[in-house]
Tab-separated table of C-alpha atoms in Angstrom:
chain	number	residue	atom	x	y	z
A	609	MET	CA	11.019	9.757	24.044
A	610	ASP	CA	8.051	10.992	26.089
A	611	ASN	CA	8.907	14.630	25.321
A	612	ALA	CA	9.174	13.895	21.611
A	613	LEU	CA	5.760	12.220	21.638
A	614	ARG	CA	4.266	15.203	23.479
A	615	LEU	CA	5.628	17.526	20.802
A	616	ILE	CA	4.236	15.325	18.028
A	617	HIS	CA	0.832	15.394	19.728
A	618	ALA	CA	1.025	19.194	20.116
A	619	LEU	CA	1.955	19.648	16.445
A	620	ASP	CA	-0.958	17.456	15.430
A	621	GLU	CA	-3.423	19.367	17.626
A	622	ARG	CA	-2.229	22.937	17.082
A	623	GLY	CA	-1.010	22.824	13.495
A	624	GLU	CA	2.132	24.784	14.374
A	625	LEU	CA	4.519	25.154	17.278
A	626	ARG	CA	7.155	27.736	18.187
A	627	VAL	CA	10.325	26.941	20.074
A	628	TYR	CA	9.305	28.961	23.129
A	629	GLU	CA	5.902	27.198	23.154
A	630	ALA	CA	7.595	23.804	23.053
A	631	SER	CA	9.897	24.912	25.848
A	632	GLU	CA	6.977	25.985	28.034
A	633	LEU	CA	4.959	22.865	27.204
A	634	LEU	CA	7.758	20.523	28.248
A	635	GLY	CA	9.241	22.653	31.019
A	636	VAL	CA	12.707	22.496	29.452
A	637	ALA	CA	15.232	25.038	28.189
A	638	ARG	CA	14.660	26.527	24.734
A	639	SER	CA	17.865	24.908	23.509
A	640	THR	CA	16.508	21.495	24.514
A	641	ALA	CA	13.149	22.203	22.862
A	642	HIS	CA	14.949	23.336	19.698
A	643	ARG	CA	17.026	20.161	19.651
A	644	LEU	CA	13.916	17.989	20.012
A	645	LEU	CA	12.120	19.843	17.220
A	646	SER	CA	15.191	19.514	14.997
A	647	THR	CA	15.155	15.753	15.611
A	648	LEU	CA	11.461	15.608	14.656
A	649	CYS	CA	12.315	17.474	11.447
A	650	PHE	CA	15.055	14.947	10.685
A	651	ARG	CA	12.563	12.087	11.220
A	652	GLY	CA	9.923	13.773	9.077
A	653	PHE	CA	7.456	14.460	11.893
A	654	ALA	CA	7.933	18.238	11.632
A	655	THR	CA	9.038	20.860	9.127
A	656	GLN	CA	10.437	24.321	9.787
A	657	ARG	CA	8.750	27.361	8.244
A	658	GLY	CA	11.603	28.998	6.352
A	659	ASP	CA	14.306	30.204	8.733
A	660	SER	CA	11.793	31.079	11.450
A	661	HIS	CA	11.303	29.367	14.799
A	662	VAL	CA	7.904	28.048	13.726
A	663	TYR	CA	7.475	24.310	13.191
A	664	LEU	CA	4.650	22.606	11.271
A	665	PRO	CA	3.481	18.964	11.058
A	666	GLY	CA	5.758	16.959	8.765
A	667	PRO	CA	4.931	14.298	6.153
A	668	ALA	CA	5.574	11.406	8.528
A	669	LEU	CA	2.891	12.723	10.882
A	670	ALA	CA	0.411	13.016	8.021
A	671	ASP	CA	1.318	9.546	6.726
A	672	ALA	CA	0.796	8.030	10.169
A	673	GLY	CA	-2.682	9.548	10.310
A	674	LEU	CA	-3.532	8.322	6.838
A	675	ARG	CA	-2.338	4.829	7.685
A	676	ALA	CA	-4.514	4.798	10.807
A	677	LEU	CA	-7.540	5.929	8.802
A	678	SER	CA	-6.815	3.387	6.083
A	679	ARG	CA	-6.511	0.573	8.596
A	680	LEU	CA	-9.780	1.605	10.227
A	681	ASP	CA	-11.425	1.690	6.800
A	682	LEU	CA	-10.046	-1.765	5.996
A	683	ARG	CA	-11.405	-3.241	9.235
A	684	GLN	CA	-14.832	-1.681	8.752
A	685	VAL	CA	-15.114	-2.851	5.157
A	686	ALA	CA	-13.729	-6.331	5.879
A	687	GLY	CA	-16.023	-7.068	8.826
A	688	PRO	CA	-19.075	-8.491	7.004
A	689	PRO	CA	-17.104	-10.549	4.420
A	690	LEU	CA	-14.885	-11.867	7.227
A	691	ARG	CA	-17.899	-13.095	9.199
A	692	ALA	CA	-19.495	-14.545	6.071
A	693	LEU	CA	-16.292	-16.448	5.254
A	694	ALA	CA	-16.161	-17.874	8.771
A	695	ASP	CA	-19.791	-18.989	8.525
A	696	GLU	CA	-19.273	-20.487	5.078
A	697	THR	CA	-16.150	-22.489	5.943
A	698	GLY	CA	-16.682	-23.179	9.640
A	699	GLU	CA	-13.052	-22.232	10.330
A	700	THR	CA	-11.231	-19.411	12.112
A	701	VAL	CA	-10.512	-16.452	9.831
A	702	HIS	CA	-8.430	-13.304	10.347
A	703	LEU	CA	-7.797	-9.961	8.744
A	704	VAL	CA	-4.050	-9.280	8.629
A	705	VAL	CA	-1.903	-6.280	7.696
A	706	LEU	CA	1.837	-6.002	7.117
A	707	GLU	CA	3.776	-4.199	9.835
A	708	GLY	CA	7.448	-4.022	8.898
A	709	ASN	CA	8.309	-7.658	8.229
A	710	GLY	CA	5.591	-8.784	10.625
A	711	ALA	CA	2.002	-9.829	10.087
A	712	ARG	CA	-0.372	-8.112	12.510
A	713	PHE	CA	-3.728	-9.809	13.115
A	714	VAL	CA	-6.155	-6.882	13.363
A	715	ASP	CA	-9.526	-8.641	13.325
A	716	GLY	CA	-10.923	-12.143	13.284
A	717	VAL	CA	-13.812	-14.543	13.738
A	718	GLU	CA	-13.212	-17.768	15.653
A	719	SER	CA	-14.556	-21.118	14.553
A	720	THR	CA	-17.301	-22.616	16.693
A	721	GLN	CA	-16.078	-26.186	16.172
A	722	PRO	CA	-14.816	-28.024	19.279
A	723	LEU	CA	-11.390	-28.537	17.696
A	724	ARG	CA	-10.328	-25.184	16.284
A	725	VAL	CA	-7.567	-22.613	15.929
A	726	GLY	CA	-7.942	-19.770	18.422
A	727	LEU	CA	-8.039	-16.071	17.619
A	728	ARG	CA	-4.744	-14.218	17.219
A	729	VAL	CA	-6.145	-10.679	17.132
A	730	GLY	CA	-3.492	-8.224	18.324
A	731	MET	CA	-0.599	-10.590	17.716
A	732	VAL	CA	2.320	-9.887	15.387
A	733	LEU	CA	4.132	-12.865	13.853
A	734	PRO	CA	6.912	-12.982	11.259
A	735	ALA	CA	5.185	-12.397	7.934
A	736	HIS	CA	7.102	-15.192	6.214
A	737	ALA	CA	5.834	-17.651	8.847
A	738	THR	CA	2.153	-16.945	8.150
A	739	ALA	CA	-0.018	-17.618	5.123
A	740	ALA	CA	-1.493	-14.119	5.180
A	741	GLY	CA	1.906	-12.473	5.547
A	742	LYS	CA	3.333	-14.490	2.680
A	743	SER	CA	0.426	-13.530	0.434
A	744	ILE	CA	1.159	-9.837	1.049
A	745	LEU	CA	4.915	-10.251	0.611
A	746	ALA	CA	4.354	-12.072	-2.690
A	747	ALA	CA	2.482	-9.026	-3.998
A	748	LEU	CA	5.424	-6.701	-3.270
A	749	PRO	CA	8.432	-6.056	-5.532
A	750	PRO	CA	11.328	-8.407	-4.581
A	751	GLU	CA	13.561	-5.464	-3.676
A	752	ARG	CA	10.957	-4.218	-1.200
A	753	VAL	CA	10.900	-7.635	0.454
A	754	THR	CA	14.689	-7.577	0.710
A	755	ASP	CA	14.544	-4.178	2.416
A	756	LEU	CA	12.185	-5.600	5.047
A	757	TYR	CA	14.841	-8.064	6.292
A	758	PRO	CA	17.973	-6.061	7.133
A	759	ARG	CA	18.828	-8.224	10.157
A	760	GLY	CA	18.132	-11.781	9.088
A	761	VAL	CA	15.103	-14.040	9.412
A	762	GLN	CA	13.277	-15.226	12.521
A	763	THR	CA	11.986	-18.811	12.701
A	764	LEU	CA	9.143	-20.131	14.865
A	765	THR	CA	9.207	-23.861	14.063
A	766	ASP	CA	11.519	-26.179	12.186
A	767	ARG	CA	9.295	-25.631	9.125
A	768	THR	CA	9.590	-21.836	9.023
A	769	LEU	CA	11.414	-20.380	6.022
A	770	ALA	CA	14.869	-19.726	7.430
A	771	SER	CA	16.617	-17.358	5.008
A	772	LEU	CA	15.829	-14.456	2.692
A	773	GLU	CA	16.753	-16.655	-0.280
A	774	GLU	CA	14.209	-19.281	0.822
A	775	ILE	CA	11.578	-16.595	1.287
A	776	GLN	CA	12.135	-15.105	-2.171
A	777	ARG	CA	11.939	-18.510	-3.860
A	778	HIS	CA	8.798	-19.413	-1.946
A	779	LEU	CA	7.109	-16.095	-2.769
A	780	THR	CA	7.513	-16.813	-6.471
A	781	THR	CA	5.479	-19.985	-5.953
A	782	VAL	CA	2.872	-18.082	-3.942
A	783	ALA	CA	2.476	-15.478	-6.680
A	784	GLN	CA	1.975	-18.209	-9.274
A	785	ALA	CA	-0.581	-20.068	-7.147
A	786	GLY	CA	-2.541	-16.934	-6.226
A	787	HIS	CA	-2.665	-17.900	-2.555
A	788	ALA	CA	-0.249	-18.818	0.216
A	789	THR	CA	-0.245	-21.750	2.597
A	790	ASN	CA	1.266	-22.350	6.003
A	791	HIS	CA	1.853	-25.955	7.028
A	792	GLY	CA	3.033	-25.837	10.621
A	793	GLU	CA	5.328	-22.865	9.990
A	794	SER	CA	3.985	-20.683	12.811
A	795	ALA	CA	2.459	-23.382	15.047
A	796	ASP	CA	2.639	-27.158	14.960
A	797	ASP	CA	-0.370	-29.071	13.616
A	798	VAL	CA	-1.979	-25.941	12.146
A	799	VAL	CA	-2.575	-25.328	8.441
A	800	ALA	CA	-3.546	-21.936	7.060
A	801	VAL	CA	-4.383	-20.337	3.717
A	802	GLY	CA	-3.739	-16.675	2.909
A	803	VAL	CA	-5.134	-14.459	0.155
A	804	VAL	CA	-4.003	-10.888	-0.468
A	805	ILE	CA	-6.397	-7.919	-0.398
A	806	ARG	CA	-5.663	-5.112	-2.867
A	807	ASP	CA	-6.931	-1.558	-3.044
A	808	GLN	CA	-8.439	0.025	-6.148
A	809	ALA	CA	-4.938	0.754	-7.472
A	810	ARG	CA	-4.053	-2.960	-7.102
A	811	HIS	CA	-1.653	-2.300	-4.234
A	812	PRO	CA	-1.602	-4.932	-1.455
A	813	VAL	CA	-3.211	-3.516	1.689
A	814	GLY	CA	-3.761	-6.617	3.766
A	815	ALA	CA	-4.777	-10.250	3.592
A	816	LEU	CA	-7.320	-12.795	4.705
A	817	ALA	CA	-6.145	-15.858	6.591
A	818	LEU	CA	-8.053	-19.042	7.288
A	819	ALA	CA	-6.582	-21.489	9.788
A	820	ALA	CA	-7.646	-24.942	10.910
A	821	PRO	CA	-6.228	-28.060	12.545
A	822	ALA	CA	-4.042	-29.917	10.050
A	823	GLU	CA	-6.248	-32.993	10.211
A	824	ARG	CA	-9.215	-30.984	8.879
A	825	LEU	CA	-7.610	-28.643	6.356
A	826	LEU	CA	-6.218	-31.316	4.052
A	827	PRO	CA	-4.477	-30.458	0.722
A	828	ALA	CA	-7.517	-31.503	-1.327
A	829	ARG	CA	-9.667	-28.929	0.472
A	830	ILE	CA	-7.323	-25.965	0.038
A	831	PRO	CA	-8.237	-24.949	-3.567
A	832	LEU	CA	-11.933	-24.628	-2.674
A	833	VAL	CA	-11.105	-22.684	0.488
A	834	ALA	CA	-8.824	-20.367	-1.490
A	835	GLN	CA	-11.562	-19.789	-4.053
A	836	ARG	CA	-13.996	-18.694	-1.348
A	837	MET	CA	-11.339	-16.466	0.186
A	838	HIS	CA	-10.679	-14.792	-3.167
A	839	ARG	CA	-14.369	-13.937	-3.404
A	840	ALA	CA	-14.297	-12.373	0.053
A	841	ALA	CA	-11.101	-10.453	-0.756
A	842	ALA	CA	-12.641	-9.130	-3.974
A	843	THR	CA	-15.684	-7.913	-2.041
A	844	ILE	CA	-13.449	-6.066	0.408
A	845	SER	CA	-11.330	-4.572	-2.387
A	846	GLY	CA	-14.406	-3.274	-4.155
A	847	HIS	CA	-15.448	-1.228	-1.126
A	848	LEU	CA	-12.080	0.166	-0.020
A	849	LEU	CA	-11.351	3.875	-0.112
A	850	PRO	CA	-8.707	4.762	-2.726
A	851	GLY	CA	-5.162	4.993	-1.432
A	852	ALA	CA	-5.393	2.571	1.498
A	853	THR	CA	-2.042	1.204	2.695
A	854	THR	CA	-0.820	-1.443	5.045
A	855	GLY	CA	1.455	0.835	6.936
């Protein structure tokens, strides 16, 4: 794995790589270097120039770079609206992106109230167990959601959606409501609201999440919170570079 990563890095830096160069770089036989480069071609990280021994960066390498740039752009653009939303509501808010069937918390602002939900920046939770993750999933075609769960569904609490069928039914409700909620599905006694963020082509690229202790984020308060979150999401969407993706 380390050798493959070194070759990917070399392809990215140099723009092309010959078999003998890969062999010298890794200190392995040319046959081994050729086999590694062939594997990278199969995975889309490299392409071979005709029938020569020259290898070029593949589409997967370019896509990975674009996703990294898009995520950076999303964080930069979302920063001010995220802080404004936290100030306006007094609750903990996060910026979330979809990573496989997980929800990765990439940025956040923690509430200053004594009783609050802590930051989850850096964490990855099952998307269907989070309000933000559900809001992104609800914006995807149903067949895409199905493809994200080839090995079943993970649960975190006894309230977590426990099957793909449950998830699909719930996402229909989320799409109709325009926002998602999480009532103790990822952590007991925590309620959260999620609103999807779309790029200029209306593709889902991430989501905003607001979380609070259940005793403070009561059902009657959720519509107003969701309305404020939609405003923040619209501000972010309006400043995104075209073609951003969640990765």
